Amino acid sequence: MPLLSSLRLPCTFCLALTASFVACTAAPLPPPSLAPVRLQMTLSTPAAQPLDVVVAKLGASPSPGAVLQVRDGAGRVYAQLPIASGDASFAVAGALGIHQLTVLDDEGRLLAEAILPVDCTTGLQGEQHANNEGQPYTQLLAALYNTMSRTGTTMMNGKAHHVFVPWIRDHNHVLKSMKYFYDDVLTGVDLYRDTQKPNGMIWDNHSRAPKLNHWDERFAEFGFVGRFDNNNMQFRRIPVEADVEYLYVEAMWHAWKATGDDGWLAKTLPSGERALQYSLSDPMRWSSSLRLVKRGYTIDTWDFQNEEDAQRTGDPMKIDPNKTRFGVMFGDNTGVYHSALLLAEMLDHVGQKDRAAKWRTDAAALRQRLDALSWNGKFYTHHVPEEASVHRDLGVDEKTQVSLSNAYSLNRGIELEKRQAIIKTYQDIRDHLPQGSPGEWYTIYPTFKKGYGGHNDEWQYMNGGVVSIVAGELAHGAFEAGFEDYGADILTRVLALTKKYGGRLPVTLKGANPPQGKPQFVPVSLAAKANIALTVDAANAHGGKAKPFAWIGEEGNDLPGFPRGQQDFKGVPFDVLADDANRARVAIGLSKAAGRPPKGMVVPKPYAEEATLKVAGKAATVFLLHAVSNAADVAGLVELQYKDGGSSIASVKVGSDVFGWWYPEPAAPAREGEGRGGATRALVAWEGKNARALRVGVSLLGVRNPHPERELSGIKFTAAPNGSRWMILGVTLSDQVAAFGDTSVSFGIPDNWGAAAVAYALLEGLAGVKDTSTKMQTVALAPRWAATPVTAMTSTVKYPASQGYVKYQFKSDGQTIRLAITGSGRQADVALYLPPGKTAAKVVRRSSDGKPQDLAFTTSTIGKSSYAKFGVPLNASEGVEQIEVYLAQP
């Protein structure tokens, strides 16, 4: 025994071991246990989604008693069924990820195995059948995603931060729906957390700006501008804004819900407390007399004051503790109230029960003070002055105005009675809409007649524009306040808008389109200030010894063929000077720091730096027939001078107001919502060609007069100090506001903000999926498809950040509603909306394990709406939950 001897074991041990060996070899051995023959398993699909039915097939029939076992992405068994015949089918359920399939014989030995990747995306899918009632909602969600899915990245200190819009306000409002489609929901919040001021203030917006700019000077007072990342990143706080902090806390909450990242939450929570405390204590935000959040007089939650109040600080966005006439805008306060409750929820989660209780107590007291001050029995009054003696003449009874934060307040935890009153107020507006209105979803209604001109003309933007923001918030609130049919009606009308605008949803539409009479035009002669010819030939033929500069001073590169005399361009008449009427001086040429003319051409003064035309009368619009060469960002300024003194100035931007005269093309809109699919500021008025270019052209711009009621005395044109050459060929006054193209679209707000509001009404309101924990571990499930014509719909709501999801199928024949439900979490608390006329359920039956079982349920009512309520476990052990609800007959 060489092995034993090599170990040098003691003799007694060797003897014992040898004896044992002899005894074992002498005894008879049992027959060997043969390993089972491995079988090939194939699946009916290489990948699947939850609720899909998958068929597993074996290459040969296994032994009797063989079982197929399926585990979800979390390793939990959710299907165990016989496969002795060689195949078996199962419905996919449980956590996403790689699902493991194993076939075991009756002794538990492995016969076959396979894997099945399982994933899903947020979406709605109606069944394909003759009626196809569900497909409009599939189309609506697709259009909303198409509108809201714009994303961006901010790099700071070497770290990438994802933002939907570089404003925390907009980012938060988009996040409420994009958390269901996008995985990076933390870094955008991190950006504002890590730049928070020591006093708790949150910055409003940011951009990369290595050089000092006008914001550094404009907002320096009181510390409303800051620089980070070695001064390369500029952060700004619009001083008048009082909503930023509560919106930051709301963004925190959305990000935490989607990720369930408790470590991140613990790190971020202190900044949320500091932010709300800033709102409740800083002298520029907090009214010590009313004990509510205050702001200057803006339209609802927006960032500019009316002309009267703006004059007190010299800037519509600035406030001054000693000059600004503050007041309470209710939306700031319902927002703080709501975010304080969200903050308390997060504090409870990390075990800070005392802090959570204090925030709830403080929030309730604030709401009580707000209701006493601002609630008028039907809706919240837009603005209440801090000092009762303050009165403004804005051309409207402010107590009658319904502003957009009423729609937001529906979803901020106020009482049911108040929510229902607000909804009825909007329904009343719907029943009495102004002519040409696209809907009752106003920024404010009735509109201001005074104090908000320019880009806030009546029915535009914040002064009576109709916004999808209100449509979404109103629909969401309606679904949860017993107005399910109204919520569904809003979504139907929004769907029609997406079809009208090519599969996208403009956020702002003009609030009314009353018919206008025939416009009146008054062409203005340029003869007194014209200084350039349109062609070299005209300059040589008519200019004499003091011939004018010809266009841009290049032989063959001028504007031949441009029509002269009384001409009509895009419906606007102009009086274009003839070559021989003014010694070839046809247009006004303007430039600062302009280059000298080519060698050999003698020109005394190629261009002027400014020119003023004398005019008389009133005008709503000043039309310009013009072009630009050597284009920079701005061509110049137009100053409208008034007979009673004062003036208004507008800049002429290259790309939106005037186009380069070689191959003129309008630029893409600078911001979401501006001109997209609707009205534009400028058009190409005329096109021709010259010896150098196949296409040259002239632009038409309508400059709005913010004070059409005042008589004009002059129009001054000033060149920009950047070398741009600005050529003006015609000027015409009109009594109507300029509008080219589709005048129904307004401007000023990112489209993705409004689309997200509608999407969350669709997913959380109509489809009825709400996370009551984090990562969809527990959900409130309230399918409201019975408020629509839909009889079959599959709804999926998922957090890509954590893979948490819920998916269900809804089917109804009018007598029975069937639900098939699965998800990654533990529990679904179902509140099933019953069809109108059906006030109760008769039986709720669960048959997930093949053994029907009647479930305990209750019936609740909200207004005239009825819901059957019951709980469904989502522990994956029994696969897809199958529920049948038998409706009681009326």
PDB file of C-alpha atoms in Angstrom, residues 277 279-281 285-294 328 333 336 358 361-371 373 386:
ATOM      1  CA  GLN A 277     -37.684  75.851   5.003  1.00  0.00           C
ATOM      2  CA  SER A 279     -39.776  79.040   1.206  1.00  0.00           C
ATOM      3  CA  LEU A 280     -41.313  79.272   4.681  1.00  0.00           C
ATOM      4  CA  SER A 281     -38.850  81.725   6.188  1.00  0.00           C
ATOM      5  CA  ARG A 285     -40.561  84.456  -0.073  1.00  0.00           C
ATOM      6  CA  TRP A 286     -42.511  84.447   3.185  1.00  0.00           C
ATOM      7  CA  SER A 287     -45.249  86.853   4.227  1.00  0.00           C
ATOM      8  CA  SER A 288     -44.904  87.300   7.972  1.00  0.00           C
ATOM      9  CA  SER A 289     -48.303  88.995   8.127  1.00  0.00           C
ATOM     10  CA  LEU A 290     -50.291  86.380   6.185  1.00  0.00           C
ATOM     11  CA  ARG A 291     -47.997  83.458   7.106  1.00  0.00           C
ATOM     12  CA  LEU A 292     -48.077  82.204   3.524  1.00  0.00           C
ATOM     13  CA  VAL A 293     -45.632  82.091   0.613  1.00  0.00           C
ATOM     14  CA  LYS A 294     -45.620  85.362  -1.333  1.00  0.00           C
ATOM     15  CA  VAL A 328     -50.213  85.455  -2.271  1.00  0.00           C
ATOM     16  CA  ASN A 333     -48.944  77.476  -1.357  1.00  0.00           C
ATOM     17  CA  VAL A 336     -45.617  73.816  -0.738  1.00  0.00           C
ATOM     18  CA  LYS A 358     -43.914  68.116  12.089  1.00  0.00           C
ATOM     19  CA  THR A 361     -48.653  69.556  11.027  1.00  0.00           C
ATOM     20  CA  ASP A 362     -47.070  72.636   9.450  1.00  0.00           C
ATOM     21  CA  ALA A 363     -48.555  71.770   6.062  1.00  0.00           C
ATOM     22  CA  ALA A 364     -52.068  71.459   7.487  1.00  0.00           C
ATOM     23  CA  ALA A 365     -51.777  74.846   9.215  1.00  0.00           C
ATOM     24  CA  LEU A 366     -50.569  76.494   6.004  1.00  0.00           C
ATOM     25  CA  ARG A 367     -53.480  75.003   4.032  1.00  0.00           C
ATOM     26  CA  GLN A 368     -55.939  76.244   6.600  1.00  0.00           C
ATOM     27  CA  ARG A 369     -54.597  79.810   6.305  1.00  0.00           C
ATOM     28  CA  LEU A 370     -54.586  79.611   2.497  1.00  0.00           C
ATOM     29  CA  ASP A 371     -58.176  78.378   2.298  1.00  0.00           C
ATOM     30  CA  LEU A 373     -57.611  83.756   2.381  1.00  0.00           C
ATOM     31  CA  GLU A 386     -50.300  91.293   1.017  1.00  0.00           C
TER      32      GLU A 386
END
